Tab-separated table of C-alpha atoms and ligand atoms in Angstrom:
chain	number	residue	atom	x	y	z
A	677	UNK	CA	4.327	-10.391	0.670
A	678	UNK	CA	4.635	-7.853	-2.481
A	679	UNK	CA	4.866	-9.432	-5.177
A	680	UNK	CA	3.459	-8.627	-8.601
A	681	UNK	CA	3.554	-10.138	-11.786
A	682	UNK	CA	5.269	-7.600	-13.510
A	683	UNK	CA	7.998	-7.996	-11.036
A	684	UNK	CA	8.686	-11.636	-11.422
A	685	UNK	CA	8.146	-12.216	-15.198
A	686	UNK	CA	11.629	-11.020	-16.828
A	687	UNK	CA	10.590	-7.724	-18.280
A	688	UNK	CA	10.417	-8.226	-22.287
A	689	UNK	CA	8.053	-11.630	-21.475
A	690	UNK	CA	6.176	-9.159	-19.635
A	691	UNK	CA	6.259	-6.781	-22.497
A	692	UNK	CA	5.247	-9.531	-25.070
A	693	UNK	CA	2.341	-10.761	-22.849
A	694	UNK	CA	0.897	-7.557	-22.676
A	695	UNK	CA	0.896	-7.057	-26.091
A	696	UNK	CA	-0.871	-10.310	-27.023
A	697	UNK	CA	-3.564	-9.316	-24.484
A	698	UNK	CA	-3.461	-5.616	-26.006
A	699	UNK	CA	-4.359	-7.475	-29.668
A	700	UNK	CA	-6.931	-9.029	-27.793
A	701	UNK	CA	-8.698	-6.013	-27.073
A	702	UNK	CA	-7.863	-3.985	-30.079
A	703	UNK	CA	-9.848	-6.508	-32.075
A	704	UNK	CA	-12.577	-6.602	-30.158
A	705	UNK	CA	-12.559	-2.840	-30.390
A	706	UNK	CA	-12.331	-2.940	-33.707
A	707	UNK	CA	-9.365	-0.695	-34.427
A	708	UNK	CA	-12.235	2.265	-34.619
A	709	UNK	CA	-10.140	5.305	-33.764
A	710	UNK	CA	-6.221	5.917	-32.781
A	711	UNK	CA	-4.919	3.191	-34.649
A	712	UNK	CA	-1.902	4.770	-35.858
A	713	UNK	CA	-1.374	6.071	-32.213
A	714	UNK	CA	-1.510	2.307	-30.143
A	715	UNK	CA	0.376	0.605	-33.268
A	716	UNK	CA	3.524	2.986	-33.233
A	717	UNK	CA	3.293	2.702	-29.420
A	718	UNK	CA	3.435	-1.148	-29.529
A	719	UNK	CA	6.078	-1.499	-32.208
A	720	UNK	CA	8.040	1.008	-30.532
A	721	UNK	CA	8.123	0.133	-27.123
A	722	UNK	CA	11.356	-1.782	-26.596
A	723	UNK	CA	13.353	1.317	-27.751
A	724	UNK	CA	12.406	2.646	-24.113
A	725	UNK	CA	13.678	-0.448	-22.036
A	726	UNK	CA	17.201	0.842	-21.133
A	727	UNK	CA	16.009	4.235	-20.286
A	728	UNK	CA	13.889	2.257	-17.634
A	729	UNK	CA	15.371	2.758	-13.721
A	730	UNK	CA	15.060	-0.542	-11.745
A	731	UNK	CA	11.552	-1.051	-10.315
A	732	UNK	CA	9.841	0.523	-13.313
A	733	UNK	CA	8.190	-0.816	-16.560
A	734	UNK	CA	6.418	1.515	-18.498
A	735	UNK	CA	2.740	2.813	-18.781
A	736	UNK	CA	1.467	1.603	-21.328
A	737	UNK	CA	-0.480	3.893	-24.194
A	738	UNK	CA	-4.120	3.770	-23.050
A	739	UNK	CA	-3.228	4.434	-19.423
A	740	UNK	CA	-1.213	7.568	-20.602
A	741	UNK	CA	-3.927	8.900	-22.088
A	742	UNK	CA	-7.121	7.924	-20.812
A	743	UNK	CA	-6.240	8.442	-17.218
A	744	UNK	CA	-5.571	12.357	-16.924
A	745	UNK	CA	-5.479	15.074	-14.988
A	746	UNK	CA	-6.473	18.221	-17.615
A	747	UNK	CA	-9.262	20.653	-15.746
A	748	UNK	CA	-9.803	22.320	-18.686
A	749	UNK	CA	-11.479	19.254	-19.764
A	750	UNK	CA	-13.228	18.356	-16.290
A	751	UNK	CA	-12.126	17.073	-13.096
A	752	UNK	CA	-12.756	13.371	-13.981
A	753	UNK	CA	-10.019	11.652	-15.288
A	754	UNK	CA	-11.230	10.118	-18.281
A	755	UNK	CA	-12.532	13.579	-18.974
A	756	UNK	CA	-9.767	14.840	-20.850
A	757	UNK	CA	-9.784	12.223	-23.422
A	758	UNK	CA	-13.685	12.640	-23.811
A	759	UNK	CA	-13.804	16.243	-24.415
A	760	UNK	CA	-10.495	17.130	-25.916
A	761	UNK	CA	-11.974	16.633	-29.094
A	762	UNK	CA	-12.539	19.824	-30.329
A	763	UNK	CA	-9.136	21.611	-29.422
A	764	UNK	CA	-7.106	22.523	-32.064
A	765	UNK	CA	-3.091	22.282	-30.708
A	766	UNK	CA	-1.937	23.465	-34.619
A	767	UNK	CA	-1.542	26.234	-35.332
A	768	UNK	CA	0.821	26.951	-31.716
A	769	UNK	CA	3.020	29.899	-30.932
A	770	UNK	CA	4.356	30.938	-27.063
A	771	UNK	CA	4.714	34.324	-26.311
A	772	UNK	CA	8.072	34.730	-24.284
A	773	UNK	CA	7.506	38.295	-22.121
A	774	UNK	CA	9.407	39.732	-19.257
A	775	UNK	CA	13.108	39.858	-18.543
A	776	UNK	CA	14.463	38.608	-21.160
A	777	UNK	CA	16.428	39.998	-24.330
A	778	UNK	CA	14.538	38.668	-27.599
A	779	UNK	CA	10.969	38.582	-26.266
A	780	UNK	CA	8.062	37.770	-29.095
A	781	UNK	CA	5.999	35.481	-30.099
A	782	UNK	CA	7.421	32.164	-31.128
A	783	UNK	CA	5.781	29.928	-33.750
A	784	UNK	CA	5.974	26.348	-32.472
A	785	UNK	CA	7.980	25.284	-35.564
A	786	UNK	CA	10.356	27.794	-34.795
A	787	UNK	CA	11.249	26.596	-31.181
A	788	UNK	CA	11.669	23.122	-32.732
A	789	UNK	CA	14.270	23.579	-35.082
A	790	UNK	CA	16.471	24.938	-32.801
A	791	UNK	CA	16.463	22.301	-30.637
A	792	UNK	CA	17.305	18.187	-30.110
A	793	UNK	CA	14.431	15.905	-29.014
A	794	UNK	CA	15.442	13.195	-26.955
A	795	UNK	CA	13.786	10.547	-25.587
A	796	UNK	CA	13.204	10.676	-21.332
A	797	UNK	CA	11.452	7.939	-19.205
A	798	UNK	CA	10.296	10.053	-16.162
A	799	UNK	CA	8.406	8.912	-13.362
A	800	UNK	CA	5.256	11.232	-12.950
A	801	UNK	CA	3.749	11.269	-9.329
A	802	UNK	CA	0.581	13.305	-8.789
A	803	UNK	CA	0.048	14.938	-5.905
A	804	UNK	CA	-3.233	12.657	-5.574
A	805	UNK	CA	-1.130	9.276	-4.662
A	806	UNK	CA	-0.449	7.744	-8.104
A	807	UNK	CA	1.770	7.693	-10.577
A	808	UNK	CA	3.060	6.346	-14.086
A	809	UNK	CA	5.889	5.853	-15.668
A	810	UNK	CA	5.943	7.313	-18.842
A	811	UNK	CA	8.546	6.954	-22.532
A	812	UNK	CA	8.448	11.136	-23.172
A	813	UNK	CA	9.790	12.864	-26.117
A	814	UNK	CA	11.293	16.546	-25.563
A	815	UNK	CA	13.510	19.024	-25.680
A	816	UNK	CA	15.547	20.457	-22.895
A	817	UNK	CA	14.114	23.511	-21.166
A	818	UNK	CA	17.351	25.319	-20.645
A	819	UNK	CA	17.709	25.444	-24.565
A	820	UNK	CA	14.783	27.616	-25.369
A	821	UNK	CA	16.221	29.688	-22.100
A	822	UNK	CA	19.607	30.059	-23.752
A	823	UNK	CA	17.829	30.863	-27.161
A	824	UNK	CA	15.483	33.686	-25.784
A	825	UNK	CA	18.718	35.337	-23.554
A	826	UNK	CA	16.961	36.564	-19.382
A	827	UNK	CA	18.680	38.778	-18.309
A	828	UNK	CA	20.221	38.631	-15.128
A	829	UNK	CA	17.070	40.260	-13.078
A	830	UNK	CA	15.476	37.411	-14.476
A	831	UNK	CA	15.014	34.462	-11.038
A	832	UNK	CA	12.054	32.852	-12.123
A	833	UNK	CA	9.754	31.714	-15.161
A	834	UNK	CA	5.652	31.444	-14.958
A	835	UNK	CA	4.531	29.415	-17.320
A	836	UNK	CA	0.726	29.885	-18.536
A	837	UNK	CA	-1.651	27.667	-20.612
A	838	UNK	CA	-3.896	28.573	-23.490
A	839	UNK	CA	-7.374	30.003	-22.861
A	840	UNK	CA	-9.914	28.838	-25.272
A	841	UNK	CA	-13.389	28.365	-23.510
A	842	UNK	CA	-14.544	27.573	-26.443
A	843	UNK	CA	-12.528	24.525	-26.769
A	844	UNK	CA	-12.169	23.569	-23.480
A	845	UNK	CA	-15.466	23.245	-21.811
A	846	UNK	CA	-14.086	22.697	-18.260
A	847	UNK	CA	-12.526	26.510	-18.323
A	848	UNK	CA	-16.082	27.758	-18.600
A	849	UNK	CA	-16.886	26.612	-14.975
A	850	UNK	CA	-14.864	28.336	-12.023
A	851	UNK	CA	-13.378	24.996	-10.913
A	852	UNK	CA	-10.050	26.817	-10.834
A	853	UNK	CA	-8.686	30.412	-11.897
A	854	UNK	CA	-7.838	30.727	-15.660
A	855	UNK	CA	-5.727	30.551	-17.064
A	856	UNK	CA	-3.982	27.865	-15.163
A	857	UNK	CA	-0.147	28.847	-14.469
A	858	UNK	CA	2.667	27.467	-13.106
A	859	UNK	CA	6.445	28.765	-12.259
A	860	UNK	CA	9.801	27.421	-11.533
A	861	UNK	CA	13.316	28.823	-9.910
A	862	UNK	CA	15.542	29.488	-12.758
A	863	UNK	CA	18.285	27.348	-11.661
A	864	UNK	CA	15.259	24.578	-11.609
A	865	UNK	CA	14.845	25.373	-14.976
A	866	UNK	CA	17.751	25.768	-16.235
A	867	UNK	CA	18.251	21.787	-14.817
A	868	UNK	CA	18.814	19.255	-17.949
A	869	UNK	CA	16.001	17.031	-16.172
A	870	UNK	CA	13.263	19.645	-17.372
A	871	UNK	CA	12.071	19.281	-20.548
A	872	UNK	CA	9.298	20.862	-22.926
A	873	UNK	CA	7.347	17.563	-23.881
A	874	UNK	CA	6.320	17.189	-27.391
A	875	UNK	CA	5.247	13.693	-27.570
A	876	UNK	CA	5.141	10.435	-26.140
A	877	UNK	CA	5.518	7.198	-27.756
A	878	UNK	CA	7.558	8.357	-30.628
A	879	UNK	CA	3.376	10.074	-30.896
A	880	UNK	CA	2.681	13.820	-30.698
A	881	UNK	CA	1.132	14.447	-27.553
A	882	UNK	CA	-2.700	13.585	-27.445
A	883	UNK	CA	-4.712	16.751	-26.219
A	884	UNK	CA	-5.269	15.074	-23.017
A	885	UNK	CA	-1.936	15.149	-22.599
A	886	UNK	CA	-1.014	18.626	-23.239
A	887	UNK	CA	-0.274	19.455	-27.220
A	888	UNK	CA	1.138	20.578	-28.752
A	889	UNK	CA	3.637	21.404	-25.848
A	890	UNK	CA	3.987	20.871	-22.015
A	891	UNK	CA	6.190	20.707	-19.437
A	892	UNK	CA	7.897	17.900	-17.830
A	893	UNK	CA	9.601	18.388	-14.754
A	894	UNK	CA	9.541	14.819	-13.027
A	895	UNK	CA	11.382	15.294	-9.579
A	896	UNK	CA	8.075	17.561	-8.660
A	897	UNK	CA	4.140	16.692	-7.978
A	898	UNK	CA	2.298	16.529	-11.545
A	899	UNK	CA	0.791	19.756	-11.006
A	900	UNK	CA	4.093	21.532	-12.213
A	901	UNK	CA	3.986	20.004	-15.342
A	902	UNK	CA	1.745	22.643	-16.881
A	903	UNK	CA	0.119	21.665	-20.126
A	904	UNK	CA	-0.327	23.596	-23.257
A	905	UNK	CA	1.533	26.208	-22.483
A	906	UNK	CA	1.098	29.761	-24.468
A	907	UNK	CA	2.836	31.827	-22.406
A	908	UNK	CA	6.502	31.714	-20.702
A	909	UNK	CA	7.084	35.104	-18.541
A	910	UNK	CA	10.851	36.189	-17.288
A	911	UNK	CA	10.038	37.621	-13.502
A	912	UNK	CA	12.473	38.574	-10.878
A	913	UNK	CA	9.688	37.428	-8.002
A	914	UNK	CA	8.576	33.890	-7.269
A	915	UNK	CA	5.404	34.165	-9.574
A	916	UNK	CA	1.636	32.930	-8.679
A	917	UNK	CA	0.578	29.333	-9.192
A	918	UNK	CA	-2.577	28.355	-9.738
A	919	UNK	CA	-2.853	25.899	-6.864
A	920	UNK	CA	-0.995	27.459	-4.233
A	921	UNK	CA	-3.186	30.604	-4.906
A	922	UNK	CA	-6.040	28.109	-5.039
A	923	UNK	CA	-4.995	26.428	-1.329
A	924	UNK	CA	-1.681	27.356	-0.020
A	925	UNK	CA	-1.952	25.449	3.106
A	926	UNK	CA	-1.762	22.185	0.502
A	927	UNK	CA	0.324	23.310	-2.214
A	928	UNK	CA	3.505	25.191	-2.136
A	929	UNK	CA	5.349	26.915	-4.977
A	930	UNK	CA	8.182	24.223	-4.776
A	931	UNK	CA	5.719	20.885	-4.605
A	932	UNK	CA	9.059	18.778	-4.583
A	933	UNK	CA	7.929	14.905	-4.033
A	934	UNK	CA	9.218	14.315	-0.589
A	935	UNK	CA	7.680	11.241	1.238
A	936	UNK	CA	8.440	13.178	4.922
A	937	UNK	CA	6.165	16.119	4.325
A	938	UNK	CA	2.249	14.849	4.336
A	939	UNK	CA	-0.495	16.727	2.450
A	940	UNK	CA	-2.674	17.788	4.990
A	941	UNK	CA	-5.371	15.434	4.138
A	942	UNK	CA	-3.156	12.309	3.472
A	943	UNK	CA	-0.200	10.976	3.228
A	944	UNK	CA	3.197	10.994	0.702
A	945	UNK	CA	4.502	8.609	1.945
A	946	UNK	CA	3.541	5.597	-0.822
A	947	UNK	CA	2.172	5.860	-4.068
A	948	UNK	CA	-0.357	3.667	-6.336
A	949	UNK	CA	1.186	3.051	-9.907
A	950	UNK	CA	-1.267	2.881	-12.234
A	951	UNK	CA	-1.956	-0.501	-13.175
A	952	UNK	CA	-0.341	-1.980	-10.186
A	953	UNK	CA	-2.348	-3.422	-7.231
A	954	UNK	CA	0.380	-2.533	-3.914
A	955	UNK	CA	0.871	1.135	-3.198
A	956	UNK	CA	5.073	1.510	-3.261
A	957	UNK	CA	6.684	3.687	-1.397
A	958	UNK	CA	7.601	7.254	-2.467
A	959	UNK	CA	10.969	8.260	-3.031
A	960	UNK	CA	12.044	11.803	-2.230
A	961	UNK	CA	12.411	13.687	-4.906
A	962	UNK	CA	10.767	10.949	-6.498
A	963	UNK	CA	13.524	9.523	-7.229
A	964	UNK	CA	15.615	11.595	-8.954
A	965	UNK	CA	17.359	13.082	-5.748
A	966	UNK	CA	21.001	12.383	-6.577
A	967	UNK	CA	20.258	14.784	-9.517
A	968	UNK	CA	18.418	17.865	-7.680
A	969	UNK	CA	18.856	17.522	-4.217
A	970	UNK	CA	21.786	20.181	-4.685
A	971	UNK	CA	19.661	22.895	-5.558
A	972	UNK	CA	17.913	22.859	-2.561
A	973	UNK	CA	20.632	22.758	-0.371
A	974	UNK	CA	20.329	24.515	3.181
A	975	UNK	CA	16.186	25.258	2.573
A	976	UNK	CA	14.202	23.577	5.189
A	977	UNK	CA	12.038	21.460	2.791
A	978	UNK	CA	9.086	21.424	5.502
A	979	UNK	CA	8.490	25.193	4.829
A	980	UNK	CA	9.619	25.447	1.066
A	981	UNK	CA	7.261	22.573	0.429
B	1773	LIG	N1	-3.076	23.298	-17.764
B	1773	LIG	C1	-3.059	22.251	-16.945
B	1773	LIG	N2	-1.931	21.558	-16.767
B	1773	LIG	C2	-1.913	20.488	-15.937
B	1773	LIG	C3	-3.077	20.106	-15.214
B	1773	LIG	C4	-4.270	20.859	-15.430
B	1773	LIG	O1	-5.335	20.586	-14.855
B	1773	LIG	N3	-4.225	21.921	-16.306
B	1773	LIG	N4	-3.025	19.026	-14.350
B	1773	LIG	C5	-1.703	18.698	-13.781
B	1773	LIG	C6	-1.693	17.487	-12.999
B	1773	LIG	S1	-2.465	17.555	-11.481
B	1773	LIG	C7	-1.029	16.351	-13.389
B	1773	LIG	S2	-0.887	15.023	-12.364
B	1773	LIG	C8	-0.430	16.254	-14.735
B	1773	LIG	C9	-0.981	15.031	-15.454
B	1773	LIG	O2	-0.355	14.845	-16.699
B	1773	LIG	P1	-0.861	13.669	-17.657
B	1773	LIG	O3	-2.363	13.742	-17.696
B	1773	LIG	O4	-0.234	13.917	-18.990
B	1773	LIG	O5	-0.410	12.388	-17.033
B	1773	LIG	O6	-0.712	17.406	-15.551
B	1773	LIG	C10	-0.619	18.645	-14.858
B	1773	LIG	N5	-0.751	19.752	-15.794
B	1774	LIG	MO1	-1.589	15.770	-10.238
């Protein structure tokens, strides 16, 4: 028997009941901090409901950004939102390097005007066996590719993100290689479902979550989804990444979700929604297979994992 409240209340009720018991608890916090943050986020929220796939309600604003994964800020994941404090996502440029034809540094603003930002409800599954669901603002990838011209040596982007010791206390222990980078196929990123994240909630992103800029790319484990990114290099080579250089027997450059191919230490095969009791299944790709499954055609997805 699976069945959870969420699932058999019709979804505005649902909606409306959690935002009585959300005024609940904002009052007894006393509205002390955030307050323009959780009240656009609850006056907001029904703009998202017919972006939402079947089987999905949304996150809501205090999971999103209490419950991280940011080791800049330490490994625990209410770290991020404790020790974020101090980083300062304004002003922002990214340096685009490589093979491409207008390299140079870009100033945040810049990159914006250029572009459209949409709304996207993405599933994001972590590696780790959980995952949210999650109202996104952003831009499409592949227009900041079109803007800065690759050339046509150009396969693959790494994507790095910013490093301030100073302001992010976790990057002064060795927990992982700094910077932290990430990469992507072209043709992956090139794909309208990846998107440079700018906010959530109709909000600017939160620290924790990235700001002022990060990527989504939702059919792939969080991990991808580098944060605070500085740095976008054009390479012809699949570049490093900092976990597969970390442990490539458990992470691979592609990290696709795939319910069939097990971490070595447990299994992808169902997932634990945050804020939902029963672990759900995985879906390959997680879920967004009718989309991408075409660009992996003919690769044996147990060895390109
Ligand atoms: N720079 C950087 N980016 C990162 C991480 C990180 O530790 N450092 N963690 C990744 C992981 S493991 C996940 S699951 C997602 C979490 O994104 P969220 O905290 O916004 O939900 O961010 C990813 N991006
Ligand atoms: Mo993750």
């Amino acid at each position: 028997m699976k069945i959870l409240s969420s699932e058999i209340t019709p979804y505005k009720t649902f909606l409306n009941r959690r935002k009585i018991i959300k005024l609940i608890s904002y009052s007894s916090l006393g509205l002390l901090f955030s307050k323009s943050a959780k009240a656009n986020h609850e006056e907001n929220v029904d703009q998202y409901t017919n972006l939402l796939d079947k089987d999905d309600t949304l996150n809501n604003f205090e999971e999103i950004t209490n419950y991280n994964n940011f080791y800049e800020f330490g490994l625990g994941k209410e770290d991020p939102a404790k020790y974020s404090n101090n980083f300062q996502p304004s002003p922002w440029s990214i340096r685009i390097e490589g093979l491409v034809n207008s390299p140079g540094d870009y100033h945040i603003e810049d990159i914006l005007k250029g572009v459209t930002i949409e709304d996207r409800v993405y599933r994001l599954r972590c590696v780790e066996g959980w995952s949210m669901v999650i109202p996104w603002q952003g831009f499409s990838l592949k227009d900041l590719i079109k803007k800065v011209k690759p050339d046509n040596r150009a396969k693959y982007i790494q994507f790095e993100t910013v490093y301030r010791p100073e302001e992010m206390p976790g990057q002064l222990r060795n927990v992982l290689p700094w910077p932290y980078v990430e990469g992507l196929r072209m043709d992956e990123a090139m794909h309208s479902l990846s998107i440079l994240s700018t906010g959530l909630y109709g909000h600017n992103l939160l620290n924790q979550n990235g700001a002022p800029i990060r990527l989504v790319v939702p059919w792939k484990y969080g991990f991808k989804s580098i944060k605070s990114i500085v740095k976008m290099r054009f390479v012809d080579n699949e570049p490093t990444t900092t976990w597969s250089k970390v442990n490539p027997r458990e992470y691979g450059f592609y990290s696709n979700v795939n319910p069939e191919v097990h971490h070595p230490r447990w299994t992808q095969g169902t997932e634990r929604r945050i804020g939902e009791f029963y672990r759900r299944p995985t879906l390959m790709f997680n879920g967004y297979a009718d989309q991408v499954s075409n660009l992996y055609k003919g690769m044996d997805l147990k060895k390109f994992y």
